[in-house]
Tab-separated table of C-alpha atoms in Angstrom:
chain	number	residue	atom	x	y	z
A	1	UNK	CA	0.916	21.354	24.894
A	2	UNK	CA	-2.318	19.347	23.812
A	3	UNK	CA	-3.069	16.026	24.635
A	4	UNK	CA	-0.968	13.333	23.256
A	5	UNK	CA	-2.858	10.081	22.347
A	6	UNK	CA	-2.981	7.285	24.431
A	7	UNK	CA	-1.527	4.698	22.112
A	8	UNK	CA	1.669	6.728	21.689
A	9	UNK	CA	2.297	7.298	25.932
A	10	UNK	CA	1.359	2.824	26.213
A	11	UNK	CA	3.026	1.293	23.301
A	12	UNK	CA	6.544	1.628	22.455
A	13	UNK	CA	7.536	2.821	18.908
A	14	UNK	CA	9.725	-0.722	18.056
A	15	UNK	CA	6.038	-2.998	18.071
A	16	UNK	CA	4.410	-1.132	14.978
A	17	UNK	CA	8.044	-1.345	13.619
A	18	UNK	CA	8.230	-5.299	14.360
A	19	UNK	CA	4.267	-5.458	12.877
A	20	UNK	CA	4.942	-3.703	9.718
A	21	UNK	CA	7.778	-6.207	9.554
A	22	UNK	CA	5.521	-9.092	9.566
A	23	UNK	CA	3.004	-8.083	7.692
A	24	UNK	CA	5.363	-7.153	4.604
A	25	UNK	CA	6.829	-10.165	5.151
A	26	UNK	CA	3.437	-12.015	4.342
A	27	UNK	CA	3.018	-10.196	1.379
A	28	UNK	CA	6.040	-11.571	0.273
A	29	UNK	CA	5.560	-15.437	0.974
A	30	UNK	CA	2.299	-14.450	-0.688
A	31	UNK	CA	4.110	-13.511	-3.931
A	32	UNK	CA	6.699	-16.507	-3.720
A	33	UNK	CA	3.550	-18.691	-2.897
A	34	UNK	CA	0.806	-18.131	-5.137
A	35	UNK	CA	0.596	-18.544	-8.710
A	36	UNK	CA	-2.917	-16.741	-9.382
A	37	UNK	CA	-1.513	-13.210	-10.735
A	38	UNK	CA	-4.854	-11.696	-9.141
A	39	UNK	CA	-3.508	-12.483	-5.875
A	40	UNK	CA	-0.232	-11.756	-6.196
A	41	UNK	CA	-1.134	-8.332	-6.773
A	42	UNK	CA	-3.245	-8.329	-3.840
A	43	UNK	CA	0.197	-9.834	-1.783
A	44	UNK	CA	1.750	-6.789	-3.288
A	45	UNK	CA	-0.993	-4.142	-2.046
A	46	UNK	CA	-0.761	-6.144	1.365
A	47	UNK	CA	3.127	-4.945	1.075
A	48	UNK	CA	1.926	-1.473	0.056
A	49	UNK	CA	0.520	-1.354	3.046
A	50	UNK	CA	2.883	-2.270	5.469
A	51	UNK	CA	4.795	1.019	4.137
A	52	UNK	CA	2.126	2.570	4.503
A	53	UNK	CA	1.432	2.038	8.190
A	54	UNK	CA	4.938	2.109	9.461
A	55	UNK	CA	5.428	5.726	7.839
A	56	UNK	CA	2.131	6.966	9.938
A	57	UNK	CA	3.708	5.371	12.944
A	58	UNK	CA	6.679	6.843	12.219
A	59	UNK	CA	4.764	10.191	11.192
A	60	UNK	CA	2.598	10.047	14.273
A	61	UNK	CA	5.128	9.251	17.104
A	62	UNK	CA	7.318	12.145	15.812
A	63	UNK	CA	4.425	14.297	15.119
A	64	UNK	CA	6.028	15.140	11.571
A	65	UNK	CA	3.199	15.495	8.624
A	66	UNK	CA	5.441	14.932	5.879
A	67	UNK	CA	5.558	11.643	5.703
A	68	UNK	CA	1.498	11.516	5.994
A	69	UNK	CA	1.448	12.706	3.081
A	70	UNK	CA	3.130	10.381	1.489
A	71	UNK	CA	1.150	7.869	2.887
A	72	UNK	CA	-1.114	10.019	1.016
A	73	UNK	CA	0.595	9.508	-2.252
A	74	UNK	CA	1.449	5.773	-2.041
A	75	UNK	CA	-2.560	5.286	-1.799
A	76	UNK	CA	-2.628	6.882	-5.164
A	77	UNK	CA	0.128	5.765	-7.391
A	78	UNK	CA	-1.049	2.403	-5.698
A	79	UNK	CA	-4.922	2.807	-6.991
A	80	UNK	CA	-3.242	3.886	-10.620
A	81	UNK	CA	-0.897	0.508	-10.713
A	82	UNK	CA	-4.413	-1.269	-9.584
A	83	UNK	CA	-5.866	-0.064	-12.411
A	84	UNK	CA	-3.088	-0.324	-15.015
A	85	UNK	CA	-2.285	-4.059	-13.504
A	86	UNK	CA	-5.873	-5.031	-13.659
A	87	UNK	CA	-6.144	-4.401	-17.331
A	88	UNK	CA	-2.931	-5.849	-18.117
A	89	UNK	CA	-4.590	-9.256	-16.266
A	90	UNK	CA	-7.448	-9.457	-18.262
A	91	UNK	CA	-6.224	-8.462	-21.722
A	92	UNK	CA	-4.065	-11.669	-20.870
A	93	UNK	CA	-6.912	-13.289	-20.029
A	94	UNK	CA	-8.626	-12.939	-23.234
A	95	UNK	CA	-5.434	-14.373	-24.685
A	96	UNK	CA	-4.576	-17.323	-23.129
A	97	UNK	CA	-8.037	-17.872	-20.928
A	98	UNK	CA	-5.763	-18.077	-18.192
A	99	UNK	CA	-3.944	-15.806	-14.988
A	100	UNK	CA	-1.784	-18.459	-13.977
A	101	UNK	CA	1.710	-17.549	-13.615
A	102	UNK	CA	3.464	-20.741	-14.925
A	103	UNK	CA	1.633	-19.825	-17.779
A	104	UNK	CA	3.262	-16.224	-18.557
A	105	UNK	CA	6.951	-17.504	-19.464
A	106	UNK	CA	6.828	-16.232	-22.646
A	107	UNK	CA	9.347	-13.703	-21.756
A	108	UNK	CA	11.963	-16.946	-20.160
A	109	UNK	CA	13.666	-17.476	-23.788
B	1	UNK	CA	-7.337	-0.171	26.861
B	2	UNK	CA	-5.637	1.629	24.030
B	3	UNK	CA	-3.839	-1.211	24.431
B	4	UNK	CA	-5.949	-3.909	24.264
B	5	UNK	CA	-7.356	-2.061	20.986
B	6	UNK	CA	-4.100	-2.003	19.625
B	7	UNK	CA	-3.360	-5.863	20.597
B	8	UNK	CA	-6.404	-7.035	19.023
B	9	UNK	CA	-6.205	-5.003	15.641
B	10	UNK	CA	-2.872	-6.553	15.092
B	11	UNK	CA	-4.273	-9.899	15.880
B	12	UNK	CA	-6.867	-9.260	13.753
B	13	UNK	CA	-4.618	-7.776	11.094
B	14	UNK	CA	-2.066	-10.355	10.931
B	15	UNK	CA	-4.968	-13.410	10.787
B	16	UNK	CA	-6.670	-11.589	7.795
B	17	UNK	CA	-3.190	-10.865	5.959
B	18	UNK	CA	-2.409	-15.360	6.663
B	19	UNK	CA	-5.823	-15.382	5.283
B	20	UNK	CA	-5.308	-13.410	2.185
B	21	UNK	CA	-2.204	-15.411	1.286
B	22	UNK	CA	-3.752	-19.229	2.490
B	23	UNK	CA	-7.064	-18.970	1.216
B	24	UNK	CA	-8.447	-21.303	-2.167
B	25	UNK	CA	-10.952	-18.669	-3.161
B	26	UNK	CA	-10.033	-16.171	-4.745
B	27	UNK	CA	-12.883	-14.186	-3.307
B	28	UNK	CA	-12.226	-15.202	-0.120
B	29	UNK	CA	-8.544	-13.525	-0.636
B	30	UNK	CA	-10.790	-10.374	-1.596
B	31	UNK	CA	-12.968	-10.548	1.459
B	32	UNK	CA	-9.575	-11.189	4.080
B	33	UNK	CA	-7.965	-7.469	2.002
B	34	UNK	CA	-11.217	-5.627	3.104
B	35	UNK	CA	-10.764	-7.429	6.398
B	36	UNK	CA	-7.423	-6.172	6.126
B	37	UNK	CA	-7.576	-2.386	5.966
B	38	UNK	CA	-10.142	-1.667	8.008
B	39	UNK	CA	-8.107	-2.797	10.789
B	40	UNK	CA	-5.643	-0.526	9.302
B	41	UNK	CA	-7.632	2.214	9.511
B	42	UNK	CA	-8.346	1.518	13.086
B	43	UNK	CA	-4.564	1.828	13.407
B	44	UNK	CA	-4.366	4.963	11.966
B	45	UNK	CA	-6.885	6.312	14.158
B	46	UNK	CA	-5.331	5.130	16.982
B	47	UNK	CA	-2.906	6.993	16.264
B	48	UNK	CA	-4.719	10.014	15.875
B	49	UNK	CA	-4.621	9.957	11.457
B	50	UNK	CA	-7.831	10.558	10.836
B	51	UNK	CA	-7.395	11.707	7.181
B	52	UNK	CA	-5.516	8.470	6.166
B	53	UNK	CA	-8.563	6.502	8.244
B	54	UNK	CA	-10.753	8.190	5.732
B	55	UNK	CA	-8.428	7.689	2.644
B	56	UNK	CA	-7.994	4.628	3.710
B	57	UNK	CA	-11.163	3.189	3.549
B	58	UNK	CA	-12.782	5.296	0.789
B	59	UNK	CA	-9.836	4.193	-1.677
B	60	UNK	CA	-8.882	0.894	-0.782
B	61	UNK	CA	-11.234	-0.431	0.656
B	62	UNK	CA	-13.708	1.004	-1.691
B	63	UNK	CA	-12.276	1.936	-4.731
B	64	UNK	CA	-9.002	-1.032	-5.872
B	65	UNK	CA	-11.367	-3.917	-3.599
B	66	UNK	CA	-14.537	-3.347	-5.229
B	67	UNK	CA	-12.066	-3.474	-8.577
B	68	UNK	CA	-10.721	-6.637	-7.933
B	69	UNK	CA	-13.769	-8.426	-6.410
B	70	UNK	CA	-15.158	-6.916	-10.132
B	71	UNK	CA	-12.881	-8.753	-11.982
B	72	UNK	CA	-12.170	-12.180	-10.259
B	73	UNK	CA	-16.294	-11.964	-11.070
B	74	UNK	CA	-15.695	-11.218	-14.130
B	75	UNK	CA	-13.156	-13.454	-15.097
B	76	UNK	CA	-14.999	-15.760	-13.572
B	77	UNK	CA	-12.489	-16.738	-11.295
B	78	UNK	CA	-14.623	-17.403	-7.663
B	79	UNK	CA	-13.696	-21.402	-7.594
B	80	UNK	CA	-10.672	-22.969	-7.375
B	81	UNK	CA	-8.581	-23.013	-10.062
B	82	UNK	CA	-5.271	-23.237	-9.281
B	83	UNK	CA	-4.115	-27.258	-9.827
B	84	UNK	CA	-2.313	-27.943	-7.083
B	85	UNK	CA	1.456	-27.437	-7.754
B	86	UNK	CA	4.174	-29.124	-5.559
B	87	UNK	CA	4.099	-28.704	-1.650
B	88	UNK	CA	8.564	-28.184	-2.349
B	89	UNK	CA	7.859	-24.699	-4.002
B	90	UNK	CA	5.108	-23.897	-1.022
B	91	UNK	CA	7.799	-25.204	1.645
B	92	UNK	CA	10.242	-22.863	0.212
B	93	UNK	CA	8.134	-19.758	0.318
B	94	UNK	CA	7.294	-20.090	3.258
B	95	UNK	CA	10.497	-21.223	4.687
B	96	UNK	CA	12.129	-17.924	2.389
B	97	UNK	CA	9.441	-15.133	4.075
B	98	UNK	CA	10.530	-16.793	7.321
B	99	UNK	CA	14.167	-15.894	6.682
B	100	UNK	CA	13.543	-12.937	5.895
B	101	UNK	CA	11.430	-11.810	8.640
B	102	UNK	CA	13.818	-13.659	11.248
B	103	UNK	CA	16.821	-11.244	9.385
B	104	UNK	CA	14.805	-8.005	9.784
B	105	UNK	CA	13.536	-9.122	13.320
B	106	UNK	CA	16.812	-9.321	13.619
B	107	UNK	CA	18.599	-6.916	12.392
B	108	UNK	CA	15.559	-3.996	13.748
B	109	UNK	CA	16.139	-5.751	17.527
B	110	UNK	CA	18.959	-3.120	18.562
B	111	UNK	CA	17.689	-0.526	16.683
B	112	UNK	CA	18.011	2.985	18.804
B	113	UNK	CA	13.796	4.211	17.798
B	114	UNK	CA	13.196	7.192	19.415
B	115	UNK	CA	9.619	7.309	21.079
B	116	UNK	CA	7.700	10.738	21.204
B	117	UNK	CA	9.381	14.536	22.439
B	118	UNK	CA	6.350	15.817	24.936
B	119	UNK	CA	7.413	18.852	24.626
B	120	UNK	CA	7.137	19.611	21.196
B	121	UNK	CA	4.388	16.905	20.876
B	122	UNK	CA	1.725	17.617	18.275
B	123	UNK	CA	-1.368	15.695	18.097
B	124	UNK	CA	-3.286	18.074	15.479
B	125	UNK	CA	-0.686	17.186	12.523
B	126	UNK	CA	-3.017	14.077	11.179
B	127	UNK	CA	-6.515	15.931	11.091
B	128	UNK	CA	-7.935	17.205	7.538
B	129	UNK	CA	-6.895	21.222	8.060
B	130	UNK	CA	-3.241	20.351	9.204
B	131	UNK	CA	-2.396	17.906	6.766
B	132	UNK	CA	-4.279	19.996	3.683
B	133	UNK	CA	-2.276	23.123	4.631
B	134	UNK	CA	1.534	20.871	4.106
B	135	UNK	CA	-0.156	19.030	0.998
B	136	UNK	CA	-1.369	22.618	-0.787
B	137	UNK	CA	1.970	24.627	0.575
B	138	UNK	CA	4.722	22.239	0.579
B	139	UNK	CA	4.085	19.874	-2.012
B	140	UNK	CA	1.364	20.910	-4.739
B	141	UNK	CA	3.995	20.271	-7.563
B	142	UNK	CA	3.421	16.600	-6.947
B	143	UNK	CA	0.393	16.758	-6.346
B	144	UNK	CA	-0.671	18.359	-9.483
B	145	UNK	CA	1.576	15.712	-11.269
B	146	UNK	CA	-0.571	12.591	-9.296
B	147	UNK	CA	-3.256	13.968	-11.660
B	148	UNK	CA	-1.268	13.507	-14.795
B	149	UNK	CA	-0.397	10.129	-13.256
B	150	UNK	CA	-4.017	9.328	-12.796
B	151	UNK	CA	-5.040	10.527	-16.552
B	152	UNK	CA	-1.708	8.337	-18.058
B	153	UNK	CA	-2.949	4.892	-16.051
B	154	UNK	CA	-6.605	6.035	-17.413
B	155	UNK	CA	-5.540	6.523	-20.757
B	156	UNK	CA	-3.482	3.126	-20.568
B	157	UNK	CA	-6.564	1.052	-19.107
B	158	UNK	CA	-9.047	2.127	-22.000
B	159	UNK	CA	-6.112	0.987	-24.309
B	160	UNK	CA	-5.085	-1.947	-22.845
B	161	UNK	CA	-9.164	-2.719	-22.623
B	162	UNK	CA	-10.088	-1.986	-26.096
B	163	UNK	CA	-10.875	-5.385	-28.755
B	164	UNK	CA	-9.014	-5.764	-31.253
B	165	UNK	CA	-10.220	-6.958	-34.480
B	166	UNK	CA	-11.102	-10.635	-34.806
B	167	UNK	CA	-10.817	-10.573	-31.330
B	168	UNK	CA	-13.099	-13.363	-30.583
B	169	UNK	CA	-15.722	-12.859	-27.462
B	170	UNK	CA	-15.347	-14.273	-24.197
């Protein structure tokens, strides 16, 4: 067959697994610690990208094209999500002049 | 050569991701996130997935990050606006994140992940030609539904952004 990329020959698939897990956990930590709603959004993007990277790595190692199509759809859904989410954040800012999620406890009671 | 490039890109990605979480200024967070996306695109190129690398740069580093930066500048958040919350919450967040990392690494440590199969390996799967064939042959309906999703998102964003009567201008 044709030539196998060098990174697939030299780097084990486990490394991608651990790298992607670390990236995902960094995103989770950001969601737990930050209070600005926009930064929480960016951390969600980090988590989505960790999953994208892992899907791509598995797809490249197993030479199966379906996972890369899934990554494409994840990117499309993330773009739509960011579009609506940022519109919601702008609307919240118009009403309460802040994007701090500690003030957004209207649904608490 | 490729191995050291892999380690360099991994290091860069993780440092930039930590920069997103821990930088005080939201604009710096966005810039670090752009760096993360570019280094992830480098990973995709290493994995011979050129289509995803290009789409990642165009969609994430291009479109989504411009949107984030625009909103941050629009809302005038480009300074330290968070008041200092108690360090307890931050420590609790970091500890729970670290515990999650430990649990997942411990669970995945002994996972029998198979490597590549040299007999049936095809290095052309990440190229545009092959992915286009798969996309329009097997995934045509989800592809069309994605356009409906985008239409709904667009209409929703316009509805949310519309000014209500009597609302003050900021």
